[in-house]
Structure formats: C-alpha cells, structure tokens
PDB file of C-alpha atoms in Angstrom:
ATOM      1  CA  UNK M1109     -14.690  -9.455  35.600  1.00  0.00           C
ATOM      2  CA  UNK M1110     -12.126  -8.595  32.698  1.00  0.00           C
ATOM      3  CA  UNK M1111      -9.631 -10.459  33.879  1.00  0.00           C
ATOM      4  CA  UNK M1112      -6.938 -11.699  31.730  1.00  0.00           C
ATOM      5  CA  UNK M1113      -3.965 -14.173  32.304  1.00  0.00           C
ATOM      6  CA  UNK M1114      -0.784 -14.602  30.886  1.00  0.00           C
ATOM      7  CA  UNK M1115       2.131 -17.849  31.055  1.00  0.00           C
ATOM      8  CA  UNK M1116       4.918 -17.664  31.864  1.00  0.00           C
ATOM      9  CA  UNK M1117       5.454 -15.124  33.971  1.00  0.00           C
ATOM     10  CA  UNK M1118       8.858 -15.682  33.581  1.00  0.00           C
ATOM     11  CA  UNK M1119      10.969 -17.415  31.348  1.00  0.00           C
ATOM     12  CA  UNK M1120      14.618 -17.741  30.413  1.00  0.00           C
ATOM     13  CA  UNK M1121      15.519 -19.313  27.432  1.00  0.00           C
ATOM     14  CA  UNK M1122      19.141 -20.057  25.466  1.00  0.00           C
ATOM     15  CA  UNK M1123      19.604 -17.721  22.160  1.00  0.00           C
ATOM     16  CA  UNK M1124      18.615 -19.293  19.320  1.00  0.00           C
ATOM     17  CA  UNK M1125      15.659 -21.220  21.146  1.00  0.00           C
ATOM     18  CA  UNK M1126      12.182 -20.035  20.910  1.00  0.00           C
ATOM     19  CA  UNK M1127       9.744 -19.331  23.807  1.00  0.00           C
ATOM     20  CA  UNK M1128       6.115 -19.020  23.714  1.00  0.00           C
ATOM     21  CA  UNK M1129       3.813 -16.526  25.476  1.00  0.00           C
ATOM     22  CA  UNK M1130       0.337 -17.482  26.419  1.00  0.00           C
ATOM     23  CA  UNK M1131      -2.417 -14.412  26.601  1.00  0.00           C
ATOM     24  CA  UNK M1132      -5.863 -15.475  27.880  1.00  0.00           C
ATOM     25  CA  UNK M1133      -9.324 -13.815  28.880  1.00  0.00           C
ATOM     26  CA  UNK M1134     -10.702 -15.512  31.564  1.00  0.00           C
ATOM     27  CA  UNK M1135     -14.216 -14.017  32.064  1.00  0.00           C
ATOM     28  CA  UNK M1136     -14.764 -12.710  28.584  1.00  0.00           C
ATOM     29  CA  UNK M1137     -14.737 -13.189  24.803  1.00  0.00           C
ATOM     30  CA  UNK M1138     -12.099 -10.809  23.168  1.00  0.00           C
ATOM     31  CA  UNK M1139     -12.190 -10.178  19.598  1.00  0.00           C
ATOM     32  CA  UNK M1140      -9.108  -8.400  19.504  1.00  0.00           C
ATOM     33  CA  UNK M1141      -5.717  -8.517  21.639  1.00  0.00           C
ATOM     34  CA  UNK M1142      -2.702  -6.707  21.485  1.00  0.00           C
ATOM     35  CA  UNK M1143       0.951  -7.517  22.399  1.00  0.00           C
ATOM     36  CA  UNK M1144       3.016  -4.837  23.715  1.00  0.00           C
ATOM     37  CA  UNK M1145       6.792  -4.707  25.029  1.00  0.00           C
ATOM     38  CA  UNK M1146       8.599  -2.555  27.149  1.00  0.00           C
ATOM     39  CA  UNK M1147      11.774  -1.459  26.853  1.00  0.00           C
ATOM     40  CA  UNK M1148      14.024  -0.142  29.857  1.00  0.00           C
ATOM     41  CA  UNK M1149      12.443   3.322  31.184  1.00  0.00           C
ATOM     42  CA  UNK M1150      10.241   3.333  28.251  1.00  0.00           C
ATOM     43  CA  UNK M1151       6.411   2.734  28.390  1.00  0.00           C
ATOM     44  CA  UNK M1152       4.919   0.166  26.192  1.00  0.00           C
ATOM     45  CA  UNK M1153       5.302  -0.226  22.875  1.00  0.00           C
ATOM     46  CA  UNK M1154       2.592  -1.873  20.643  1.00  0.00           C
ATOM     47  CA  UNK M1155       3.996  -4.903  18.675  1.00  0.00           C
ATOM     48  CA  UNK M1156       1.209  -6.332  16.997  1.00  0.00           C
ATOM     49  CA  UNK M1157      -2.465  -6.499  17.205  1.00  0.00           C
ATOM     50  CA  UNK M1158      -4.552 -10.077  16.492  1.00  0.00           C
ATOM     51  CA  UNK M1159      -8.013 -10.358  15.427  1.00  0.00           C
ATOM     52  CA  UNK M1160      -9.401 -13.908  16.251  1.00  0.00           C
ATOM     53  CA  UNK M1161      -9.210 -15.980  13.364  1.00  0.00           C
ATOM     54  CA  UNK M1162      -7.160 -13.595  11.226  1.00  0.00           C
ATOM     55  CA  UNK M1163      -3.636 -12.437  10.338  1.00  0.00           C
ATOM     56  CA  UNK M1164      -2.163 -10.171  13.158  1.00  0.00           C
ATOM     57  CA  UNK M1165      -1.527  -6.562  12.089  1.00  0.00           C
ATOM     58  CA  UNK M1166       2.452  -5.421  13.007  1.00  0.00           C
ATOM     59  CA  UNK M1167       3.538  -2.287  13.855  1.00  0.00           C
ATOM     60  CA  UNK M1168       6.020  -0.776  11.473  1.00  0.00           C
ATOM     61  CA  UNK M1169       9.855  -1.937  12.503  1.00  0.00           C
ATOM     62  CA  UNK M1170       8.367  -5.501  14.531  1.00  0.00           C
ATOM     63  CA  UNK M1171       9.785  -8.683  12.740  1.00  0.00           C
ATOM     64  CA  UNK M1172       6.418 -10.764  12.203  1.00  0.00           C
ATOM     65  CA  UNK M1173       8.879 -13.673  11.137  1.00  0.00           C
ATOM     66  CA  UNK M1174      10.742 -13.040  14.758  1.00  0.00           C
ATOM     67  CA  UNK M1175       7.721 -12.592  16.705  1.00  0.00           C
ATOM     68  CA  UNK M1176       4.857 -14.998  15.875  1.00  0.00           C
ATOM     69  CA  UNK M1177       1.145 -14.515  16.655  1.00  0.00           C
ATOM     70  CA  UNK M1178      -1.413 -16.599  16.775  1.00  0.00           C
ATOM     71  CA  UNK M1179      -4.525 -15.600  17.873  1.00  0.00           C
ATOM     72  CA  UNK M1180      -6.738 -18.923  17.696  1.00  0.00           C
ATOM     73  CA  UNK M1181      -9.863 -18.636  19.789  1.00  0.00           C
ATOM     74  CA  UNK M1182     -11.599 -15.863  21.367  1.00  0.00           C
ATOM     75  CA  UNK M1183     -10.066 -16.224  24.799  1.00  0.00           C
ATOM     76  CA  UNK M1184      -6.262 -16.968  23.586  1.00  0.00           C
ATOM     77  CA  UNK M1185      -3.658 -15.252  21.488  1.00  0.00           C
ATOM     78  CA  UNK M1186      -0.047 -16.920  21.702  1.00  0.00           C
ATOM     79  CA  UNK M1187       3.109 -14.707  21.080  1.00  0.00           C
ATOM     80  CA  UNK M1188       6.277 -16.777  20.413  1.00  0.00           C
ATOM     81  CA  UNK M1189       9.448 -15.545  20.176  1.00  0.00           C
ATOM     82  CA  UNK M1190      11.598 -17.513  17.320  1.00  0.00           C
ATOM     83  CA  UNK M1191      15.523 -18.003  17.436  1.00  0.00           C
ATOM     84  CA  UNK M1192      15.473 -15.345  20.094  1.00  0.00           C
ATOM     85  CA  UNK M1193      18.194 -13.360  21.152  1.00  0.00           C
ATOM     86  CA  UNK M1194      19.683 -11.488  23.911  1.00  0.00           C
ATOM     87  CA  UNK M1195      18.352  -8.537  22.505  1.00  0.00           C
ATOM     88  CA  UNK M1196      15.112  -9.765  22.777  1.00  0.00           C
ATOM     89  CA  UNK M1197      14.953  -9.811  26.514  1.00  0.00           C
ATOM     90  CA  UNK M1198      12.343  -7.645  27.590  1.00  0.00           C
ATOM     91  CA  UNK M1199       9.057  -7.696  29.259  1.00  0.00           C
ATOM     92  CA  UNK M1200       6.457  -8.727  27.026  1.00  0.00           C
ATOM     93  CA  UNK M1201       2.627  -7.973  27.976  1.00  0.00           C
ATOM     94  CA  UNK M1202      -0.839  -8.742  26.168  1.00  0.00           C
ATOM     95  CA  UNK M1203      -4.141  -7.308  26.379  1.00  0.00           C
ATOM     96  CA  UNK M1204      -7.411  -7.751  25.370  1.00  0.00           C
ATOM     97  CA  UNK M1205     -10.299  -5.644  24.307  1.00  0.00           C
ATOM     98  CA  UNK M1206     -14.102  -6.538  23.071  1.00  0.00           C
ATOM     99  CA  UNK M1207     -15.105  -3.530  21.374  1.00  0.00           C
ATOM    100  CA  UNK M1208     -18.796  -2.927  21.222  1.00  0.00           C
ATOM    101  CA  UNK M1209     -19.551  -4.471  24.863  1.00  0.00           C
ATOM    102  CA  UNK M1210     -17.308  -2.988  27.252  1.00  0.00           C
ATOM    103  CA  UNK M1211     -18.017   0.819  27.552  1.00  0.00           C
ATOM    104  CA  UNK M1212     -15.045   2.637  26.060  1.00  0.00           C
ATOM    105  CA  UNK M1213     -12.815   0.008  24.056  1.00  0.00           C
ATOM    106  CA  UNK M1214     -10.609  -0.126  27.335  1.00  0.00           C
ATOM    107  CA  UNK M1215      -7.631  -2.651  27.335  1.00  0.00           C
ATOM    108  CA  UNK M1216      -7.396  -5.084  30.305  1.00  0.00           C
ATOM    109  CA  UNK M1217      -3.942  -6.244  30.416  1.00  0.00           C
ATOM    110  CA  UNK M1218      -2.559  -9.348  31.161  1.00  0.00           C
ATOM    111  CA  UNK M1219       0.321  -9.478  34.152  1.00  0.00           C
ATOM    112  CA  UNK M1220       3.343  -9.838  31.659  1.00  0.00           C
ATOM    113  CA  UNK M1221       6.163 -11.924  30.969  1.00  0.00           C
ATOM    114  CA  UNK M1222       9.682 -11.266  31.860  1.00  0.00           C
ATOM    115  CA  UNK M1223      11.785 -12.947  29.178  1.00  0.00           C
ATOM    116  CA  UNK M1224      15.514 -13.461  29.769  1.00  0.00           C
ATOM    117  CA  UNK M1225      17.647 -15.205  26.682  1.00  0.00           C
ATOM    118  CA  UNK M1226      20.967 -15.943  28.007  1.00  0.00           C
TER     119      UNK M1226
ATOM    120  CA  UNK B 456       3.115   5.550  15.725  1.00  0.00           C
ATOM    121  CA  UNK B 457       1.347   9.027  17.894  1.00  0.00           C
ATOM    122  CA  UNK B 458       4.017  11.573  19.714  1.00  0.00           C
ATOM    123  CA  UNK B 459       2.135  11.381  23.046  1.00  0.00           C
ATOM    124  CA  UNK B 460       3.979  13.322  25.710  1.00  0.00           C
ATOM    125  CA  UNK B 461       3.745  13.277  29.393  1.00  0.00           C
ATOM    126  CA  UNK B 462       5.226  15.268  32.259  1.00  0.00           C
ATOM    127  CA  UNK B 463       6.439  15.232  34.387  1.00  0.00           C
ATOM    128  CA  UNK B 464       8.474  11.773  33.909  1.00  0.00           C
ATOM    129  CA  UNK B 465       8.681  11.221  37.517  1.00  0.00           C
ATOM    130  CA  UNK B 466       7.290  13.103  41.007  1.00  0.00           C
ATOM    131  CA  UNK B 467       7.957  12.841  44.713  1.00  0.00           C
ATOM    132  CA  UNK B 468       5.046  14.173  46.668  1.00  0.00           C
ATOM    133  CA  UNK B 469       4.450  13.727  50.339  1.00  0.00           C
ATOM    134  CA  UNK B 470       1.276  12.214  51.567  1.00  0.00           C
ATOM    135  CA  UNK B 471      -2.159  14.496  51.495  1.00  0.00           C
ATOM    136  CA  UNK B 472      -0.398  16.269  49.191  1.00  0.00           C
ATOM    137  CA  UNK B 473      -2.631  17.095  45.553  1.00  0.00           C
ATOM    138  CA  UNK B 474      -0.462  16.702  42.632  1.00  0.00           C
ATOM    139  CA  UNK B 475      -1.742  16.499  38.814  1.00  0.00           C
ATOM    140  CA  UNK B 476      -0.029  15.695  35.427  1.00  0.00           C
ATOM    141  CA  UNK B 477       0.207  16.529  32.033  1.00  0.00           C
ATOM    142  CA  UNK B 478      -0.678  14.411  28.528  1.00  0.00           C
ATOM    143  CA  UNK B 479      -0.478  15.950  25.582  1.00  0.00           C
ATOM    144  CA  UNK B 480      -1.379  14.026  22.435  1.00  0.00           C
ATOM    145  CA  UNK B 481      -1.819  15.244  18.475  1.00  0.00           C
ATOM    146  CA  UNK B 482      -5.668  16.682  17.931  1.00  0.00           C
ATOM    147  CA  UNK B 483      -5.984  15.647  14.819  1.00  0.00           C
ATOM    148  CA  UNK B 484      -8.291  12.254  14.003  1.00  0.00           C
ATOM    149  CA  UNK B 485      -9.047  11.949  18.054  1.00  0.00           C
ATOM    150  CA  UNK B 486     -11.648   9.759  19.160  1.00  0.00           C
ATOM    151  CA  UNK B 487     -10.888   9.181  22.753  1.00  0.00           C
ATOM    152  CA  UNK B 488      -8.337   9.268  25.329  1.00  0.00           C
ATOM    153  CA  UNK B 489      -7.410   6.834  27.967  1.00  0.00           C
ATOM    154  CA  UNK B 490      -5.692   7.037  31.079  1.00  0.00           C
ATOM    155  CA  UNK B 491      -4.053   4.170  33.074  1.00  0.00           C
ATOM    156  CA  UNK B 492      -2.525   3.849  36.090  1.00  0.00           C
ATOM    157  CA  UNK B 493       0.449   1.020  36.004  1.00  0.00           C
ATOM    158  CA  UNK B 494       1.192  -0.421  39.729  1.00  0.00           C
ATOM    159  CA  UNK B 495       4.657  -2.257  40.940  1.00  0.00           C
ATOM    160  CA  UNK B 496       4.112  -6.290  40.251  1.00  0.00           C
ATOM    161  CA  UNK B 497       0.690  -5.779  38.807  1.00  0.00           C
ATOM    162  CA  UNK B 498      -1.469  -5.360  35.395  1.00  0.00           C
ATOM    163  CA  UNK B 499      -1.990  -2.108  34.085  1.00  0.00           C
ATOM    164  CA  UNK B 500      -5.523  -0.798  34.839  1.00  0.00           C
ATOM    165  CA  UNK B 501      -7.852   1.584  33.162  1.00  0.00           C
ATOM    166  CA  UNK B 502      -8.642   4.711  35.006  1.00  0.00           C
ATOM    167  CA  UNK B 503     -10.606   6.702  32.566  1.00  0.00           C
ATOM    168  CA  UNK B 504     -12.015   6.435  28.810  1.00  0.00           C
ATOM    169  CA  UNK B 505     -12.706  10.111  28.080  1.00  0.00           C
ATOM    170  CA  UNK B 506     -14.286  11.348  24.190  1.00  0.00           C
ATOM    171  CA  UNK B 507     -15.481  14.685  24.763  1.00  0.00           C
ATOM    172  CA  UNK B 508     -13.903  17.814  24.601  1.00  0.00           C
ATOM    173  CA  UNK B 509     -14.315  19.405  28.047  1.00  0.00           C
ATOM    174  CA  UNK B 510     -15.302  16.301  29.605  1.00  0.00           C
ATOM    175  CA  UNK B 511     -13.609  15.962  33.766  1.00  0.00           C
ATOM    176  CA  UNK B 512     -14.546  12.248  35.264  1.00  0.00           C
ATOM    177  CA  UNK B 513     -13.477  11.253  38.636  1.00  0.00           C
ATOM    178  CA  UNK B 514     -13.246   7.788  40.340  1.00  0.00           C
ATOM    179  CA  UNK B 515     -12.615   8.720  44.307  1.00  0.00           C
ATOM    180  CA  UNK B 516      -9.836  11.238  44.840  1.00  0.00           C
ATOM    181  CA  UNK B 517      -8.421  11.096  41.034  1.00  0.00           C
ATOM    182  CA  UNK B 518      -9.788  12.792  38.304  1.00  0.00           C
ATOM    183  CA  UNK B 519      -9.170  14.268  34.927  1.00  0.00           C
ATOM    184  CA  UNK B 520     -10.053  16.833  32.150  1.00  0.00           C
ATOM    185  CA  UNK B 521      -9.758  16.730  28.600  1.00  0.00           C
ATOM    186  CA  UNK B 522      -9.086  19.539  25.707  1.00  0.00           C
ATOM    187  CA  UNK B 523      -9.457  17.673  22.376  1.00  0.00           C
ATOM    188  CA  UNK B 524      -9.224  21.238  20.729  1.00  0.00           C
ATOM    189  CA  UNK B 525      -5.384  21.448  22.077  1.00  0.00           C
ATOM    190  CA  UNK B 526      -4.790  18.231  22.975  1.00  0.00           C
ATOM    191  CA  UNK B 527      -4.233  17.529  25.964  1.00  0.00           C
ATOM    192  CA  UNK B 528      -5.419  15.918  29.254  1.00  0.00           C
ATOM    193  CA  UNK B 529      -4.546  16.456  33.097  1.00  0.00           C
ATOM    194  CA  UNK B 530      -5.192  14.191  35.697  1.00  0.00           C
ATOM    195  CA  UNK B 531      -5.933  15.312  39.150  1.00  0.00           C
ATOM    196  CA  UNK B 532      -4.924  13.537  42.299  1.00  0.00           C
ATOM    197  CA  UNK B 533      -6.380  15.018  45.766  1.00  0.00           C
ATOM    198  CA  UNK B 534      -5.026  14.193  49.306  1.00  0.00           C
ATOM    199  CA  UNK B 535      -2.285  11.717  47.484  1.00  0.00           C
ATOM    200  CA  UNK B 536      -1.788   8.652  49.841  1.00  0.00           C
ATOM    201  CA  UNK B 537       1.151   5.929  49.474  1.00  0.00           C
ATOM    202  CA  UNK B 538      -1.438   3.540  47.494  1.00  0.00           C
ATOM    203  CA  UNK B 539      -1.541   6.109  44.701  1.00  0.00           C
ATOM    204  CA  UNK B 540       2.035   5.546  43.807  1.00  0.00           C
ATOM    205  CA  UNK B 541       2.189   4.061  40.577  1.00  0.00           C
ATOM    206  CA  UNK B 542       3.329   5.038  37.104  1.00  0.00           C
ATOM    207  CA  UNK B 543       0.189   6.676  35.325  1.00  0.00           C
ATOM    208  CA  UNK B 544      -0.067   6.270  31.232  1.00  0.00           C
ATOM    209  CA  UNK B 545      -2.330   7.608  29.027  1.00  0.00           C
ATOM    210  CA  UNK B 546      -2.996   7.162  25.155  1.00  0.00           C
ATOM    211  CA  UNK B 547      -4.958   8.473  22.831  1.00  0.00           C
ATOM    212  CA  UNK B 548      -7.260   6.635  20.686  1.00  0.00           C
ATOM    213  CA  UNK B 549      -8.043   7.112  16.880  1.00  0.00           C
ATOM    214  CA  UNK B 550     -11.123   4.999  16.374  1.00  0.00           C
ATOM    215  CA  UNK B 551      -9.296   2.662  14.092  1.00  0.00           C
ATOM    216  CA  UNK B 552     -11.292  -0.570  13.840  1.00  0.00           C
ATOM    217  CA  UNK B 553      -8.305  -2.736  15.502  1.00  0.00           C
ATOM    218  CA  UNK B 554      -8.779  -0.061  19.000  1.00  0.00           C
ATOM    219  CA  UNK B 555      -4.838   0.212  18.703  1.00  0.00           C
ATOM    220  CA  UNK B 556      -3.219   2.591  21.731  1.00  0.00           C
ATOM    221  CA  UNK B 557      -0.175   4.223  21.738  1.00  0.00           C
ATOM    222  CA  UNK B 558       1.171   5.159  25.293  1.00  0.00           C
ATOM    223  CA  UNK B 559       3.369   7.915  26.517  1.00  0.00           C
ATOM    224  CA  UNK B 560       6.638   7.097  28.301  1.00  0.00           C
ATOM    225  CA  UNK B 561       3.831   7.694  31.769  1.00  0.00           C
ATOM    226  CA  UNK B 562       4.526   9.589  34.863  1.00  0.00           C
ATOM    227  CA  UNK B 563       6.228   7.610  37.943  1.00  0.00           C
ATOM    228  CA  UNK B 564       4.224   8.930  40.881  1.00  0.00           C
ATOM    229  CA  UNK B 565       5.850   7.924  44.227  1.00  0.00           C
ATOM    230  CA  UNK B 566       3.966   9.109  47.491  1.00  0.00           C
ATOM    231  CA  UNK B 567       5.813   9.311  50.252  1.00  0.00           C
ATOM    232  CA  UNK B 568       3.889   8.581  54.140  1.00  0.00           C
TER     233      UNK B 568
END
C-alpha cells in the first residue's frame, strides 16, 4: 500500500511555456500533499504544502505565482510551472500523507519528475 | 526552515562492514524524527519515525537511536550489503498541523562488493 505516482517522469519544454506535473495517491486518500525540489548535490527542498480543497502553503522564497499548486481531490495534486525558464530546470518530487491513519505521519513519495527547460 | 545536519556527506564501505551516520537537528519543539532511504531511480522510502528520547528502532540490519535532548539521531547498518547503497535522509518533525518536513542533505552510502 501507500503508492504515489507522478506524471510525467521527464519533460522538456521551451522557455516561456508552462508545464503541469501530476501527483496521485493510488491506494489511499491523501489529506496533505507536499512538493519538493532537488537542486544538484543537495537535498529535498520543501516548496509547498497543499491540503485538499484549500490554498497551498508556500515556503519562504517560493513564488506562488510561478509554481501553481492545485489539490483538487484527496488523490490528486498538480504543480504547474508557469512561464518556465532554464533556471527552473530541476527534479521535482511530490509526497502524500494521511495524518491519523498511517502511524507516525510518514510521507509517501512519488518517483519524481525531471524538468528541463530549453 | 530548520538547520538539519547530516554527516558524513558520503561514505564508501566494503560489503560486510558495519557503518553509522549522524543526523543533528534543533532540539526545541521536537515532535518526531523521520529517516528515509532513497535509492537511485526509486522513490524515497520511509525507514523509521521516532518520537521518544532514548528510542531505538530496528528493521532488519538497520537500526536507529534518538536523543531528543541534545538533538541527534544515529543510523546504524550492520554487515552492509550492496543493496544498502542509497542516500539516507533525516528530517525532524515539529508536529505542525501540516506535517511539514525539512530534510537534511543526506548521507550517500556506497557499499562495494
């Protein structure tokens, strides 16, 4: 159990375009989903936290107008990188959690999306 | 954002060696400490969630201890195997309603056969 999928796994887009990444919890209802970004040789940097049906909470320094997050249902959250630029090229990974159901508040991670902006 | 330190940054050991690494975190407002294992081309996987000072958890050859008063946790691997090669991440949990985690940079373990 506790499987999280992410789509697409890789995407290449041109500078100035927008790209949407989907994160789905396949076998449980995720009350909260998290979006992380991994910079080269660095750990996972939390970008934002989203709860189903409410606005996402962004970490300091993360532009909410650039990284649009929608958590439309208990199994789906999307991250849209708007007007992407080469510096947005990175590895984006989501996780999902179901507090109160799973012991210890673990987060269950998707496989990640490699975004390359040309 | 929390100041989470993991050491060493990378570690290379021979198959059969035992190894350990450290996670240091602020001891204030502590709720839990999470350990994850991240193998190349796979998703990070939860190893342990530890809450009590002095707690020790074990999963197979991997175990972890926790000191909440001084703000550190050790992860031990006994008799390392090549399949243990991965990046091991820790993240303190301050018990926020959102459940946010702020990860350290991880320890990258390579076990040579």
